[in-house]
Amino acid sequence: QADHALTINLDQSDQAAQVLSRTQLKGHISCPCGTKQKLRNCHRAELEVLRQRVPAFMAARMYKRIRGD
């Protein structure tokens, strides 16, 4: 479990939106906070809470807008 708060800057926002747009949060992907740790060892719990507030379809829209697709 991470002992630091999940903070995402603009450079990492596309990665965070991409992670949130997934149907499941798999623990083997890299955490979007930038520590290069696996999600299961870092901010998985915080992202699960955020997913309850931001539906996957909305995160997918945000990801497309950030990427310019």
PDB file of C-alpha atoms in Angstrom:
ATOM      1  CA  GLN A   1       0.000   0.000   0.000  1.00  0.00           C
ATOM      2  CA  ALA A   2       1.315   3.414  -0.891  1.00  0.00           C
ATOM      3  CA  ASP A   3       1.976   5.823   1.930  1.00  0.00           C
ATOM      4  CA  HIS A   4       1.804   8.901  -0.278  1.00  0.00           C
ATOM      5  CA  ALA A   5      -1.276  10.585  -1.691  1.00  0.00           C
ATOM      6  CA  LEU A   6      -2.198  10.062  -5.299  1.00  0.00           C
ATOM      7  CA  THR A   7      -1.347  13.248  -7.145  1.00  0.00           C
ATOM      8  CA  ILE A   8      -1.454  13.447 -10.902  1.00  0.00           C
ATOM      9  CA  ASN A   9       0.036  16.284 -12.893  1.00  0.00           C
ATOM     10  CA  LEU A  10      -0.947  17.202 -16.441  1.00  0.00           C
ATOM     11  CA  ASP A  11       1.800  15.048 -17.917  1.00  0.00           C
ATOM     12  CA  GLN A  12       0.323  11.988 -16.179  1.00  0.00           C
ATOM     13  CA  SER A  13      -3.365  12.798 -16.698  1.00  0.00           C
ATOM     14  CA  ASP A  14      -3.613  10.835 -19.945  1.00  0.00           C
ATOM     15  CA  GLN A  15      -2.208   7.741 -18.252  1.00  0.00           C
ATOM     16  CA  ALA A  16      -4.599   8.127 -15.304  1.00  0.00           C
ATOM     17  CA  ALA A  17      -7.593   8.515 -17.639  1.00  0.00           C
ATOM     18  CA  GLN A  18      -6.447   5.482 -19.602  1.00  0.00           C
ATOM     19  CA  VAL A  19      -6.227   3.390 -16.416  1.00  0.00           C
ATOM     20  CA  LEU A  20      -9.658   4.580 -15.246  1.00  0.00           C
ATOM     21  CA  SER A  21     -11.233   3.777 -18.613  1.00  0.00           C
ATOM     22  CA  ARG A  22     -10.401   0.080 -18.285  1.00  0.00           C
ATOM     23  CA  THR A  23     -13.154  -2.354 -17.393  1.00  0.00           C
ATOM     24  CA  GLN A  24     -10.991  -3.739 -14.573  1.00  0.00           C
ATOM     25  CA  LEU A  25      -8.029  -2.322 -12.709  1.00  0.00           C
ATOM     26  CA  LYS A  26      -5.342  -4.941 -13.127  1.00  0.00           C
ATOM     27  CA  GLY A  27      -2.539  -4.795 -10.600  1.00  0.00           C
ATOM     28  CA  HIS A  28       0.278  -5.568 -13.045  1.00  0.00           C
ATOM     29  CA  ILE A  29       0.094  -2.251 -14.920  1.00  0.00           C
ATOM     30  CA  SER A  30       2.231   0.702 -13.894  1.00  0.00           C
ATOM     31  CA  CYS A  31       0.713   3.191 -11.470  1.00  0.00           C
ATOM     32  CA  PRO A  32      -0.115   6.550 -13.099  1.00  0.00           C
ATOM     33  CA  CYS A  33       1.467   8.470 -10.197  1.00  0.00           C
ATOM     34  CA  GLY A  34       4.883   8.134 -11.828  1.00  0.00           C
ATOM     35  CA  THR A  35       6.694   5.943  -9.271  1.00  0.00           C
ATOM     36  CA  LYS A  36       7.025   3.108 -11.822  1.00  0.00           C
ATOM     37  CA  GLN A  37       5.624   0.699  -9.258  1.00  0.00           C
ATOM     38  CA  LYS A  38       2.947  -1.797 -10.130  1.00  0.00           C
ATOM     39  CA  LEU A  39      -0.556  -0.510  -9.456  1.00  0.00           C
ATOM     40  CA  ARG A  40      -1.254  -3.283  -6.926  1.00  0.00           C
ATOM     41  CA  ASN A  41       1.664  -2.065  -4.785  1.00  0.00           C
ATOM     42  CA  CYS A  42       0.921   1.629  -5.106  1.00  0.00           C
ATOM     43  CA  HIS A  43      -2.413   3.462  -5.546  1.00  0.00           C
ATOM     44  CA  ARG A  44      -4.884   0.728  -6.496  1.00  0.00           C
ATOM     45  CA  ALA A  45      -7.215   1.451  -3.556  1.00  0.00           C
ATOM     46  CA  GLU A  46      -7.323   5.175  -4.342  1.00  0.00           C
ATOM     47  CA  LEU A  47      -8.025   4.523  -8.021  1.00  0.00           C
ATOM     48  CA  GLU A  48     -10.821   2.078  -7.124  1.00  0.00           C
ATOM     49  CA  VAL A  49     -12.474   4.841  -5.068  1.00  0.00           C
ATOM     50  CA  LEU A  50     -12.017   7.281  -7.951  1.00  0.00           C
ATOM     51  CA  ARG A  51     -13.558   4.758 -10.365  1.00  0.00           C
ATOM     52  CA  GLN A  52     -16.677   4.739  -8.227  1.00  0.00           C
ATOM     53  CA  ARG A  53     -16.975   8.475  -8.828  1.00  0.00           C
ATOM     54  CA  VAL A  54     -15.896   8.535 -12.495  1.00  0.00           C
ATOM     55  CA  PRO A  55     -17.516   5.864 -14.698  1.00  0.00           C
ATOM     56  CA  ALA A  56     -15.260   4.050 -17.174  1.00  0.00           C
ATOM     57  CA  PHE A  57     -17.102   5.480 -20.205  1.00  0.00           C
ATOM     58  CA  MET A  58     -16.513   9.016 -18.940  1.00  0.00           C
ATOM     59  CA  ALA A  59     -12.828   8.299 -18.291  1.00  0.00           C
ATOM     60  CA  ALA A  60     -12.580   6.949 -21.846  1.00  0.00           C
ATOM     61  CA  ARG A  61     -14.005  10.228 -23.159  1.00  0.00           C
ATOM     62  CA  MET A  62     -11.526  12.207 -21.075  1.00  0.00           C
ATOM     63  CA  TYR A  63      -8.670  10.047 -22.394  1.00  0.00           C
ATOM     64  CA  LYS A  64      -9.734  10.683 -26.003  1.00  0.00           C
ATOM     65  CA  ARG A  65      -9.932  14.453 -25.407  1.00  0.00           C
ATOM     66  CA  ILE A  66      -6.529  14.551 -23.716  1.00  0.00           C
ATOM     67  CA  ARG A  67      -4.936  12.547 -26.513  1.00  0.00           C
ATOM     68  CA  GLY A  68      -6.655  14.622 -29.192  1.00  0.00           C
ATOM     69  CA  ASP A  69      -8.391  11.694 -30.886  1.00  0.00           C
TER      70      ASP A  69
END
